[in-house]
Amino acid sequence: MTPAAPPKRLFIKTYGCQMNVYDSERMADVLAPLGYGMTDTPEDADLVVLNTCHIREKATEKVYSELGQIRLMKLARQEAGGAMTIAVAGCVAQAEGEEIMRRQPAVDLVVGPQAYHQLPELIARTHRARGERLAADFAAEDKFDALPTARNASGVTAFLTVQEGCDKFCTFCVVPYTRGAEWSRPAAAILAEARSLADQGVREVTLLGQNVNAYRDPDAGGGLAALARALAKIPGLDRIRYTTSHPRDMDDELIAAHGELDAFMPFLHLPVQSGSDRILKAMNRGHTVEAYLKLIEKIRAARPDIAISSDYIVGFPGERDSDFEATLALVRQMSHASAFSFKYSRRPGTPAAALPGQVAEEVKAERLARLQAVLDEQQVAFNAAQVGKTLPVLFERLGRHPGQLVGRSPYLQGVHAQADPSLIGQIAPVRIEAASKNSLSGVLVESPVQAPALEPL
Ligand code: SAH
Ligand code: SF4
Ligand code: F3S
């Protein structure tokens, strides 16, 4: 009998959006059968995977500086007679391909987001010989068909990819190039994965997609609303969120579902990007400010307690002071629970990179600071408005202080409360007593009714 191969250590660092977080988990799942277990320290990893993001220049540059550090670790390992394999995955892998190995020759393989199911084979191959080492082409085969369905859930909440890619081609954005065209997973596969997550104790899923509300079941043709309705029937799955949506795909059925489905949390991330129609047009967003506001009105009519979050870009080419003021005016009108805001980053190959009127760095920085001051104020005010209310909190883990648990409100706020650890994985009412910019704290109002976890509907 040949002795069992020694266990190998895998270190994965994840950059960018939730889709990458999900993909990193799946990469760990697919490498486990090769004997790879996770480690938190890259120094002693046999395989280091950087799951990268290309969205802004800073994100891409971070990857190269990290690779410089990891190269030194690899050299130290080699000097000690060992070996380390370095793999670059994610959107930089897709966008830059072989260029990555030219810039950092310590990299052994580059694997694009649609080729993760090929990882075991690629890793095995690099272990054997350092020959062919690139797999950044879009695979013809659906990556999810080839990935194992068994998934190890590690908590009470989980991400679940339902859609990938983007056909919108906003002129600033690399995603249509790094993630390819819009496609959706069959509802049957998603439901199977969700059932397995619920069986493992997951109570809340966040459905992921670059344009998640463009979801369309390739088999039965249902949209995101139909998918959510089916998911909400899974015993134990009490909360459903989805991100990121495009205003153009927010159809009436989905809006109505917000009013009908208890499982839909009253929090929606719906990026608008700018408050100026001139800029929205140059961005190729396909909607005006008025259309966005009408949409918000409709959504609020269906679900009056819904909180809205958004993304904003300042300093898009040609953005004048008056355009920026229009963005500030929209933000004031929206009154967000939270929102992300970014300085426009010029991405090679995107149409906006070639536009005249690129905005000076100092102007972008000043506009961003002004915008963020308003958004911070709104977030503080939104959190403060919860004080005195009783919110259902899904407890996720132990807090930092003795006896404390941390959970989430329906609005995605972190909530701290003194509670028994047996409440992890349960939804319990908490009366909110204090609020800060980033979290809430309160007291448990009563013990939750202990519904059997797998009660049939
Ligand atoms: N629909 C996508 C959006 C991905 S990018 C999703 O699934 O999340 C996330 C946000 O990054 C965008 O909404 C936009 O506000 C910002 N962004 C994208 N490209 C950018 C660029 N070139 N410069 C600055 N911000 C950008
Ligand atoms: Fe990028 Fe626009 Fe597609 Fe979102 S909708 S991923 S911002 S191109
Ligand atoms: Fe970044 Fe790719 Fe996500 S570019 S934001 S990791 S889709």
Short mmCIF file of C-alpha atoms and ligand atoms in Angstrom, two decimals:
data_model
loop_
_atom_site.label_atom_id
_atom_site.label_comp_id
_atom_site.label_asym_id
_atom_site.label_seq_id
_atom_site.Cartn_x
_atom_site.Cartn_y
_atom_site.Cartn_z
CA MET A 1 0.00 0.00 0.00
CA THR A 2 1.27 3.46 -0.86
CA PRO A 3 1.33 5.80 2.13
CA ALA A 4 -1.35 8.53 2.09
CA ALA A 5 -0.15 11.81 0.62
CA PRO A 6 0.62 14.35 3.37
CA PRO A 7 -2.07 17.02 3.78
CA LYS A 8 -1.43 20.20 1.83
CA ARG A 9 -2.16 23.71 2.95
CA LEU A 10 -4.19 26.21 0.97
CA PHE A 11 -4.22 29.96 1.55
CA ILE A 12 -6.81 32.04 -0.31
CA LYS A 13 -6.93 35.81 -0.23
CA THR A 14 -10.10 37.37 -1.61
CA TYR A 15 -10.47 40.85 -3.07
CA GLY A 16 -13.48 42.59 -4.63
CA CYS A 17 -17.15 41.74 -4.49
CA GLN A 18 -19.23 39.04 -2.77
CA MET A 19 -19.09 36.96 -5.93
CA ASN A 20 -15.39 36.49 -5.28
CA VAL A 21 -16.10 35.52 -1.67
CA TYR A 22 -18.48 32.85 -2.95
CA ASP A 23 -16.02 31.69 -5.61
CA SER A 24 -13.22 31.41 -3.03
CA GLU A 25 -15.37 29.08 -0.95
CA ARG A 26 -16.08 26.99 -4.01
CA MET A 27 -12.38 26.83 -4.90
CA ALA A 28 -11.66 25.53 -1.40
CA ASP A 29 -14.42 22.92 -1.87
CA VAL A 30 -13.04 21.77 -5.20
CA LEU A 31 -9.46 21.51 -3.91
CA ALA A 32 -10.35 19.60 -0.73
CA PRO A 33 -10.41 16.21 -2.52
CA LEU A 34 -6.79 16.83 -3.56
CA GLY A 35 -5.88 16.94 0.11
CA TYR A 36 -5.85 20.71 0.53
CA GLY A 37 -6.94 22.12 3.89
CA MET A 38 -7.15 25.83 4.68
CA THR A 39 -4.44 27.81 6.46
CA ASP A 40 -4.49 31.45 7.62
CA THR A 41 -0.79 31.97 7.07
CA PRO A 42 0.52 32.25 3.51
CA GLU A 43 4.10 31.57 4.70
CA ASP A 44 3.40 27.90 5.21
CA ALA A 45 0.91 27.35 2.42
CA ASP A 46 1.65 24.87 -0.36
CA LEU A 47 -0.79 26.70 -2.59
CA VAL A 48 -1.55 30.41 -2.46
CA VAL A 49 -4.56 31.64 -4.42
CA LEU A 50 -5.19 35.34 -4.86
CA ASN A 51 -8.80 35.83 -5.96
CA THR A 52 -8.51 39.24 -7.53
CA CYS A 53 -10.60 42.29 -8.46
CA HIS A 54 -10.08 44.54 -11.47
CA ILE A 55 -12.81 47.10 -10.84
CA ARG A 56 -10.55 50.04 -9.98
CA GLU A 57 -6.87 50.66 -10.58
CA LYS A 58 -6.14 50.50 -6.84
CA ALA A 59 -7.67 47.03 -6.59
CA THR A 60 -5.48 45.73 -9.40
CA GLU A 61 -2.30 47.32 -8.09
CA LYS A 62 -2.89 45.80 -4.64
CA VAL A 63 -2.68 42.37 -6.25
CA TYR A 64 0.76 43.05 -7.70
CA SER A 65 2.15 44.35 -4.43
CA GLU A 66 0.75 41.30 -2.61
CA LEU A 67 2.33 39.05 -5.23
CA GLY A 68 5.69 40.70 -4.52
CA GLN A 69 5.36 39.68 -0.85
CA ILE A 70 4.28 36.16 -1.67
CA ARG A 71 7.18 35.73 -4.07
CA LEU A 72 9.54 36.27 -1.11
CA MET A 73 7.71 33.59 0.86
CA LYS A 74 8.01 31.24 -2.09
CA LEU A 75 11.75 31.87 -2.32
CA ALA A 76 12.15 31.21 1.41
CA ARG A 77 10.25 27.94 1.01
CA GLN A 78 12.41 26.91 -1.93
CA GLU A 79 15.60 27.70 0.01
CA ALA A 80 14.33 25.45 2.77
CA GLY A 81 13.87 22.67 0.19
CA GLY A 82 10.08 23.06 -0.11
CA ALA A 83 7.78 24.36 -2.82
CA MET A 84 4.91 26.79 -3.12
CA THR A 85 2.45 27.16 -5.99
CA ILE A 86 1.06 30.63 -6.63
CA ALA A 87 -2.21 30.95 -8.50
CA VAL A 88 -3.98 34.14 -9.56
CA ALA A 89 -7.75 33.80 -9.97
CA GLY A 90 -10.59 36.29 -10.40
CA CYS A 91 -11.09 39.31 -12.59
CA VAL A 92 -7.46 40.42 -12.93
CA ALA A 93 -6.70 36.89 -14.11
CA GLN A 94 -9.40 37.18 -16.73
CA ALA A 95 -8.44 40.70 -17.81
CA GLU A 96 -4.67 40.41 -17.87
CA GLY A 97 -4.03 36.69 -18.43
CA GLU A 98 -0.41 35.91 -19.27
CA GLU A 99 0.62 39.50 -18.63
CA ILE A 100 0.45 38.67 -14.91
CA MET A 101 3.22 36.09 -15.30
CA ARG A 102 5.31 38.56 -17.27
CA ARG A 103 4.97 41.13 -14.49
CA GLN A 104 5.46 38.58 -11.72
CA PRO A 105 7.24 35.44 -12.91
CA ALA A 106 6.78 33.74 -9.51
CA VAL A 107 3.14 33.15 -10.50
CA ASP A 108 2.58 29.54 -11.56
CA LEU A 109 -0.90 29.70 -12.94
CA VAL A 110 -3.63 32.09 -13.93
CA VAL A 111 -7.25 30.96 -13.82
CA GLY A 112 -10.25 33.04 -14.88
CA PRO A 113 -13.62 33.08 -13.08
CA GLN A 114 -15.27 30.59 -15.45
CA ALA A 115 -12.54 27.96 -15.12
CA TYR A 116 -12.41 27.16 -11.39
CA HIS A 117 -13.66 23.62 -11.95
CA GLN A 118 -10.40 23.05 -13.85
CA LEU A 119 -8.34 24.01 -10.79
CA PRO A 120 -7.67 20.47 -9.52
CA GLU A 121 -6.37 19.41 -12.90
CA LEU A 122 -4.29 22.57 -13.28
CA ILE A 123 -2.83 22.21 -9.82
CA ALA A 124 -2.04 18.56 -10.44
CA ARG A 125 -0.34 19.52 -13.66
CA THR A 126 1.80 22.23 -12.01
CA HIS A 127 2.75 19.72 -9.38
CA ARG A 128 4.00 17.38 -12.13
CA ALA A 129 5.73 19.82 -14.41
CA ARG A 130 5.78 23.55 -14.99
CA GLY A 131 4.47 23.39 -18.55
CA GLU A 132 1.09 24.62 -19.79
CA ARG A 133 -0.26 26.84 -17.04
CA LEU A 134 -2.95 29.12 -18.33
CA ALA A 135 -6.69 28.55 -18.09
CA ALA A 136 -8.22 31.98 -18.44
CA ASP A 137 -10.45 31.25 -21.43
CA PHE A 138 -14.19 31.10 -20.85
CA ALA A 139 -14.98 27.41 -20.63
CA ALA A 140 -17.76 26.10 -22.84
CA GLU A 141 -18.94 23.92 -19.97
CA ASP A 142 -20.94 25.54 -17.21
CA LYS A 143 -18.55 25.82 -14.30
CA PHE A 144 -21.32 25.03 -11.84
CA ASP A 145 -22.11 21.74 -13.58
CA ALA A 146 -18.59 20.59 -12.92
CA LEU A 147 -18.23 21.88 -9.36
CA PRO A 148 -19.32 19.54 -6.57
CA THR A 149 -22.84 20.29 -5.30
CA ALA A 150 -21.87 19.53 -1.71
CA ARG A 151 -20.91 22.74 -0.05
CA ASN A 152 -19.65 23.29 3.44
CA ALA A 153 -21.65 26.07 5.00
CA SER A 154 -19.66 27.81 7.70
CA GLY A 155 -22.33 29.89 9.38
CA VAL A 156 -25.84 31.15 9.66
CA THR A 157 -25.73 33.26 6.49
CA ALA A 158 -24.41 32.32 3.07
CA PHE A 159 -23.87 33.75 -0.38
CA LEU A 160 -25.39 31.90 -3.30
CA THR A 161 -24.49 32.80 -6.88
CA VAL A 162 -27.52 32.67 -9.18
CA GLN A 163 -26.38 34.83 -12.09
CA GLU A 164 -23.09 35.99 -13.51
CA GLY A 165 -21.84 38.41 -16.10
CA CYS A 166 -23.15 41.65 -17.49
CA ASP A 167 -24.51 42.89 -20.82
CA LYS A 168 -25.06 46.48 -19.70
CA PHE A 169 -21.66 47.89 -20.67
CA CYS A 170 -21.63 50.96 -18.48
CA THR A 171 -18.80 52.90 -20.09
CA PHE A 172 -16.66 53.00 -16.93
CA CYS A 173 -16.87 49.32 -15.99
CA VAL A 174 -14.68 46.26 -16.62
CA VAL A 175 -17.18 43.65 -15.43
CA PRO A 176 -18.67 42.81 -18.88
CA TYR A 177 -15.12 42.02 -19.99
CA THR A 178 -13.98 40.10 -16.91
CA ARG A 179 -17.16 38.15 -16.19
CA GLY A 180 -18.51 37.80 -19.72
CA ALA A 181 -22.13 37.89 -20.89
CA GLU A 182 -25.13 37.60 -18.57
CA TRP A 183 -26.13 34.03 -17.79
CA SER A 184 -28.23 32.41 -15.08
CA ARG A 185 -28.05 29.10 -13.26
CA PRO A 186 -31.02 26.73 -13.49
CA ALA A 187 -33.42 27.25 -10.58
CA ALA A 188 -33.34 23.52 -9.79
CA ALA A 189 -29.58 23.66 -9.11
CA ILE A 190 -29.93 26.80 -7.00
CA LEU A 191 -32.76 25.27 -4.96
CA ALA A 192 -30.73 22.11 -4.36
CA GLU A 193 -27.80 24.17 -3.12
CA ALA A 194 -30.09 26.29 -0.93
CA ARG A 195 -31.68 23.16 0.59
CA SER A 196 -28.27 21.79 1.44
CA LEU A 197 -27.31 25.12 3.03
CA ALA A 198 -30.54 25.20 5.06
CA ASP A 199 -29.89 21.61 6.22
CA GLN A 200 -26.55 22.82 7.55
CA GLY A 201 -28.19 25.59 9.57
CA VAL A 202 -28.09 28.51 7.15
CA ARG A 203 -31.03 30.84 7.85
CA GLU A 204 -30.28 33.66 5.43
CA VAL A 205 -29.08 33.57 1.83
CA THR A 206 -27.85 36.47 -0.26
CA LEU A 207 -28.41 35.71 -3.92
CA LEU A 208 -25.52 37.01 -5.96
CA GLY A 209 -25.14 38.23 -9.49
CA GLN A 210 -23.47 41.13 -11.25
CA ASN A 211 -27.01 41.86 -12.46
CA VAL A 212 -28.89 39.61 -10.11
CA ASN A 213 -32.33 40.97 -10.99
CA ALA A 214 -31.74 40.06 -14.64
CA TYR A 215 -31.98 36.46 -13.40
CA ARG A 216 -33.96 34.18 -15.71
CA ASP A 217 -34.23 30.44 -15.10
CA PRO A 218 -32.80 28.88 -18.30
CA ASP A 219 -35.16 25.88 -17.89
CA ALA A 220 -38.54 27.24 -16.79
CA GLY A 221 -38.03 30.91 -17.61
CA GLY A 222 -38.99 32.34 -14.21
CA GLY A 223 -37.36 35.53 -12.96
CA LEU A 224 -35.85 36.46 -9.62
CA ALA A 225 -39.27 36.87 -7.98
CA ALA A 226 -40.25 33.29 -8.88
CA LEU A 227 -36.90 32.02 -7.64
CA ALA A 228 -37.28 33.88 -4.35
CA ARG A 229 -40.79 32.47 -3.89
CA ALA A 230 -39.47 28.94 -4.31
CA LEU A 231 -36.53 29.61 -1.97
CA ALA A 232 -38.82 31.06 0.69
CA LYS A 233 -40.61 27.69 0.89
CA ILE A 234 -37.44 25.91 2.01
CA PRO A 235 -37.87 25.17 5.72
CA GLY A 236 -35.35 27.10 7.79
CA LEU A 237 -34.54 29.68 5.11
CA ASP A 238 -36.13 32.71 6.71
CA ARG A 239 -34.29 35.57 5.09
CA ILE A 240 -33.51 36.30 1.46
CA ARG A 241 -31.44 39.16 0.13
CA TYR A 242 -30.02 39.77 -3.32
CA THR A 243 -27.28 41.92 -4.79
CA THR A 244 -26.42 43.73 -7.06
CA SER A 245 -29.41 44.94 -9.00
CA HIS A 246 -29.66 47.19 -12.02
CA PRO A 247 -32.53 49.70 -12.11
CA ARG A 248 -33.40 48.59 -15.66
CA ASP A 249 -34.11 45.02 -14.53
CA MET A 250 -36.29 45.93 -11.54
CA ASP A 251 -39.58 44.61 -12.97
CA ASP A 252 -43.09 44.86 -11.53
CA GLU A 253 -43.18 41.22 -10.46
CA LEU A 254 -40.03 41.63 -8.40
CA ILE A 255 -41.30 44.88 -6.88
CA ALA A 256 -44.60 43.21 -5.97
CA ALA A 257 -42.71 40.31 -4.37
CA HIS A 258 -41.13 42.78 -1.95
CA GLY A 259 -44.58 43.48 -0.62
CA GLU A 260 -45.66 39.83 -0.51
CA LEU A 261 -42.69 37.79 0.62
CA ASP A 262 -41.87 37.96 4.32
CA ALA A 263 -38.51 36.38 3.58
CA PHE A 264 -37.44 39.36 1.44
CA MET A 265 -35.58 41.68 3.78
CA PRO A 266 -36.56 45.36 3.55
CA PHE A 267 -33.16 46.45 2.30
CA LEU A 268 -32.24 46.91 -1.35
CA HIS A 269 -28.93 47.82 -2.94
CA LEU A 270 -29.83 49.57 -6.17
CA PRO A 271 -26.89 51.51 -7.65
CA VAL A 272 -27.68 54.76 -9.47
CA GLN A 273 -24.08 56.06 -9.96
CA SER A 274 -24.90 59.73 -10.59
CA GLY A 275 -27.61 62.33 -10.09
CA SER A 276 -26.97 64.03 -13.45
CA ASP A 277 -28.80 62.87 -16.57
CA ARG A 278 -25.96 64.11 -18.75
CA ILE A 279 -23.49 61.92 -16.88
CA LEU A 280 -25.87 58.95 -16.69
CA LYS A 281 -26.14 59.12 -20.48
CA ALA A 282 -22.36 59.26 -20.92
CA MET A 283 -22.14 56.30 -18.54
CA ASN A 284 -24.60 54.36 -20.75
CA ARG A 285 -26.71 53.55 -17.71
CA GLY A 286 -29.93 53.40 -19.70
CA HIS A 287 -31.98 55.29 -17.10
CA THR A 288 -32.53 58.88 -16.05
CA VAL A 289 -32.67 60.33 -12.56
CA GLU A 290 -36.43 60.69 -12.88
CA ALA A 291 -36.83 57.05 -13.92
CA TYR A 292 -34.76 55.96 -10.95
CA LEU A 293 -36.84 58.06 -8.54
CA LYS A 294 -40.09 56.70 -10.01
CA LEU A 295 -38.78 53.21 -9.49
CA ILE A 296 -37.90 53.95 -5.87
CA GLU A 297 -41.39 55.36 -5.36
CA LYS A 298 -42.93 52.13 -6.72
CA ILE A 299 -40.70 49.98 -4.53
CA ARG A 300 -41.55 52.03 -1.45
CA ALA A 301 -45.24 51.75 -2.29
CA ALA A 302 -44.91 47.95 -2.30
CA ARG A 303 -42.76 47.83 0.82
CA PRO A 304 -42.98 51.10 2.79
CA ASP A 305 -40.29 50.17 5.33
CA ILE A 306 -37.65 49.38 2.69
CA ALA A 307 -34.23 50.98 3.10
CA ILE A 308 -32.24 51.75 -0.02
CA SER A 309 -28.53 51.65 -0.56
CA SER A 310 -26.64 52.64 -3.70
CA ASP A 311 -23.30 53.14 -5.44
CA TYR A 312 -22.06 56.53 -6.62
CA ILE A 313 -19.12 57.49 -8.80
CA VAL A 314 -17.67 61.00 -8.66
CA GLY A 315 -15.37 62.53 -11.26
CA PHE A 316 -16.61 60.62 -14.29
CA PRO A 317 -15.09 62.24 -17.42
CA GLY A 318 -16.88 65.50 -18.19
CA GLU A 319 -18.46 65.79 -14.72
CA ARG A 320 -18.89 69.48 -13.96
CA ASP A 321 -19.57 71.08 -10.59
CA SER A 322 -23.22 71.33 -11.56
CA ASP A 323 -23.38 67.56 -12.28
CA PHE A 324 -21.82 66.82 -8.94
CA GLU A 325 -24.27 69.16 -7.20
CA ALA A 326 -27.07 67.20 -8.89
CA THR A 327 -25.62 64.00 -7.39
CA LEU A 328 -25.58 65.61 -3.94
CA ALA A 329 -29.19 66.72 -4.44
CA LEU A 330 -30.23 63.18 -5.40
CA VAL A 331 -28.44 61.74 -2.36
CA ARG A 332 -30.27 64.21 -0.11
CA GLN A 333 -33.58 63.27 -1.68
CA MET A 334 -32.89 59.53 -1.39
CA SER A 335 -31.81 59.55 2.23
CA HIS A 336 -29.85 56.30 2.14
CA ALA A 337 -29.45 53.76 4.92
CA SER A 338 -25.92 53.32 3.60
CA ALA A 339 -24.15 53.66 0.26
CA PHE A 340 -20.82 53.13 -1.43
CA SER A 341 -19.04 55.93 -3.22
CA PHE A 342 -15.95 55.89 -5.41
CA LYS A 343 -13.67 58.17 -7.35
CA TYR A 344 -13.89 57.36 -11.03
CA SER A 345 -10.98 55.10 -11.95
CA ARG A 346 -9.85 55.02 -15.56
CA ARG A 347 -9.87 51.40 -16.71
CA PRO A 348 -7.90 50.49 -19.83
CA GLY A 349 -10.12 49.20 -22.63
CA THR A 350 -13.37 50.74 -21.34
CA PRO A 351 -15.02 53.46 -23.47
CA ALA A 352 -14.88 56.11 -20.72
CA ALA A 353 -11.10 55.79 -20.48
CA ALA A 354 -10.87 57.41 -23.93
CA LEU A 355 -13.34 60.24 -23.21
CA PRO A 356 -12.15 63.84 -23.12
CA GLY A 357 -12.61 65.84 -19.93
CA GLN A 358 -10.92 63.47 -17.49
CA VAL A 359 -11.33 65.08 -14.06
CA ALA A 360 -8.28 66.06 -11.99
CA GLU A 361 -7.45 63.84 -9.03
CA GLU A 362 -7.78 66.71 -6.51
CA VAL A 363 -11.26 67.54 -7.80
CA LYS A 364 -12.33 63.90 -7.52
CA ALA A 365 -10.93 63.70 -3.98
CA GLU A 366 -12.74 66.86 -2.92
CA ARG A 367 -16.05 65.73 -4.41
CA LEU A 368 -15.74 62.30 -2.83
CA ALA A 369 -15.07 63.83 0.59
CA ARG A 370 -18.15 66.06 0.28
CA LEU A 371 -20.34 63.18 -0.88
CA GLN A 372 -19.11 60.85 1.83
CA ALA A 373 -19.78 63.45 4.52
CA VAL A 374 -23.45 63.54 3.46
CA LEU A 375 -23.68 59.74 3.18
CA ASP A 376 -22.09 59.29 6.62
CA GLU A 377 -24.60 61.70 8.12
CA GLN A 378 -27.45 59.75 6.54
CA GLN A 379 -26.12 56.44 7.82
CA VAL A 380 -25.76 57.82 11.34
CA ALA A 381 -29.30 59.23 11.17
CA PHE A 382 -30.74 55.97 9.81
CA ASN A 383 -29.12 53.97 12.60
CA ALA A 384 -30.17 56.48 15.24
CA ALA A 385 -33.77 56.22 14.03
CA GLN A 386 -33.82 52.57 15.13
CA VAL A 387 -33.34 53.45 18.80
CA GLY A 388 -36.48 52.54 20.72
CA LYS A 389 -37.68 50.12 18.04
CA THR A 390 -37.76 46.36 18.43
CA LEU A 391 -36.08 44.61 15.51
CA PRO A 392 -35.91 40.90 14.67
CA VAL A 393 -32.23 40.02 14.85
CA LEU A 394 -30.67 36.95 13.31
CA PHE A 395 -27.84 36.02 15.67
CA GLU A 396 -24.70 34.94 13.83
CA ARG A 397 -21.83 34.59 16.29
CA LEU A 398 -20.34 35.38 19.69
CA GLY A 399 -19.44 39.02 20.29
CA ARG A 400 -16.16 40.34 21.63
CA HIS A 401 -17.52 40.89 25.16
CA PRO A 402 -18.50 38.06 27.52
CA GLY A 403 -22.13 37.02 27.14
CA GLN A 404 -22.59 39.06 24.00
CA LEU A 405 -23.90 37.87 20.64
CA VAL A 406 -23.74 39.66 17.31
CA GLY A 407 -26.45 39.46 14.70
CA ARG A 408 -28.06 41.42 11.91
CA SER A 409 -31.20 43.47 11.69
CA PRO A 410 -33.43 43.25 8.60
CA TYR A 411 -31.60 46.38 7.38
CA LEU A 412 -28.23 44.61 7.50
CA GLN A 413 -27.07 46.57 10.53
CA GLY A 414 -24.85 44.69 12.96
CA VAL A 415 -26.64 44.35 16.33
CA HIS A 416 -24.99 43.52 19.68
CA ALA A 417 -26.98 42.11 22.57
CA GLN A 418 -26.44 40.04 25.71
CA ALA A 419 -27.87 36.64 24.84
CA ASP A 420 -27.32 32.94 25.34
CA PRO A 421 -25.07 31.30 22.70
CA SER A 422 -27.91 28.85 22.00
CA LEU A 423 -29.57 31.74 20.17
CA ILE A 424 -26.95 31.64 17.40
CA GLY A 425 -28.89 30.72 14.29
CA GLN A 426 -32.14 32.04 15.76
CA ILE A 427 -34.11 35.18 15.03
CA ALA A 428 -35.03 37.02 18.22
CA PRO A 429 -36.58 40.43 18.96
CA VAL A 430 -34.13 43.02 20.27
CA ARG A 431 -35.11 46.44 21.56
CA ILE A 432 -32.52 48.86 20.22
CA GLU A 433 -31.03 51.11 22.88
CA ALA A 434 -27.99 52.66 21.22
CA ALA A 435 -26.71 53.32 17.72
CA SER A 436 -23.40 54.31 16.16
CA LYS A 437 -22.42 54.77 12.54
CA ASN A 438 -21.61 51.10 12.08
CA SER A 439 -23.79 49.16 14.50
CA LEU A 440 -26.64 48.99 16.97
CA SER A 441 -26.95 47.53 20.44
CA GLY A 442 -29.95 46.53 22.46
CA VAL A 443 -31.61 44.08 24.80
CA LEU A 444 -33.41 40.86 24.10
CA VAL A 445 -37.12 41.45 24.58
CA GLU A 446 -38.32 37.90 25.15
CA SER A 447 -37.19 34.39 24.32
CA PRO A 448 -38.00 33.55 20.77
CA VAL A 449 -40.60 30.91 20.14
CA GLN A 450 -38.46 27.88 19.47
CA ALA A 451 -39.92 26.76 16.17
CA PRO A 452 -38.64 23.36 15.09
CA ALA A 453 -35.91 24.05 12.57
CA LEU A 454 -37.37 21.83 9.89
CA GLU A 455 -41.06 22.48 10.34
CA PRO A 456 -42.86 21.65 7.08
CA LEU A 457 -44.84 24.46 5.47
N1 SAH B 1 -23.46 45.45 -10.88
C1 SAH B 1 -22.20 45.20 -10.28
C2 SAH B 1 -21.39 46.38 -10.09
C3 SAH B 1 -20.01 45.93 -9.94
S1 SAH B 1 -18.97 47.19 -9.70
C4 SAH B 1 -22.22 44.35 -9.07
O1 SAH B 1 -22.62 43.22 -9.10
O2 SAH B 1 -21.76 44.75 -7.98
C5 SAH B 1 -19.50 47.88 -8.15
C6 SAH B 1 -19.46 49.37 -8.20
O3 SAH B 1 -18.14 49.82 -8.47
C7 SAH B 1 -20.29 49.97 -9.31
O4 SAH B 1 -21.64 50.06 -8.99
C8 SAH B 1 -19.65 51.32 -9.47
O5 SAH B 1 -20.21 52.28 -8.60
C9 SAH B 1 -18.20 51.09 -9.07
N2 SAH B 1 -17.30 51.11 -10.22
C10 SAH B 1 -17.30 50.29 -11.29
N3 SAH B 1 -16.35 50.68 -12.18
C11 SAH B 1 -15.74 51.76 -11.66
C12 SAH B 1 -14.69 52.61 -12.10
N4 SAH B 1 -14.09 52.45 -13.26
N5 SAH B 1 -14.32 53.64 -11.28
C13 SAH B 1 -14.94 53.84 -10.10
N6 SAH B 1 -15.93 53.07 -9.63
C14 SAH B 1 -16.34 52.04 -10.41
FE1 SF4 B 2 -20.59 47.22 -14.46
FE2 SF4 B 2 -22.74 48.54 -15.26
FE3 SF4 B 2 -22.61 45.91 -15.55
FE4 SF4 B 2 -22.84 46.94 -13.07
S1 SF4 B 2 -24.34 47.11 -14.76
S2 SF4 B 2 -21.45 45.32 -13.73
S3 SF4 B 2 -21.66 48.82 -13.28
S4 SF4 B 2 -21.34 47.37 -16.60
FE1 F3S B 3 -14.13 43.08 -8.85
FE2 F3S B 3 -14.67 41.23 -10.59
FE3 F3S B 3 -16.26 41.61 -8.54
S1 F3S B 3 -13.81 43.20 -11.04
S2 F3S B 3 -16.07 43.78 -8.16
S3 F3S B 3 -14.18 40.94 -8.45
S4 F3S B 3 -16.86 41.07 -10.59
#
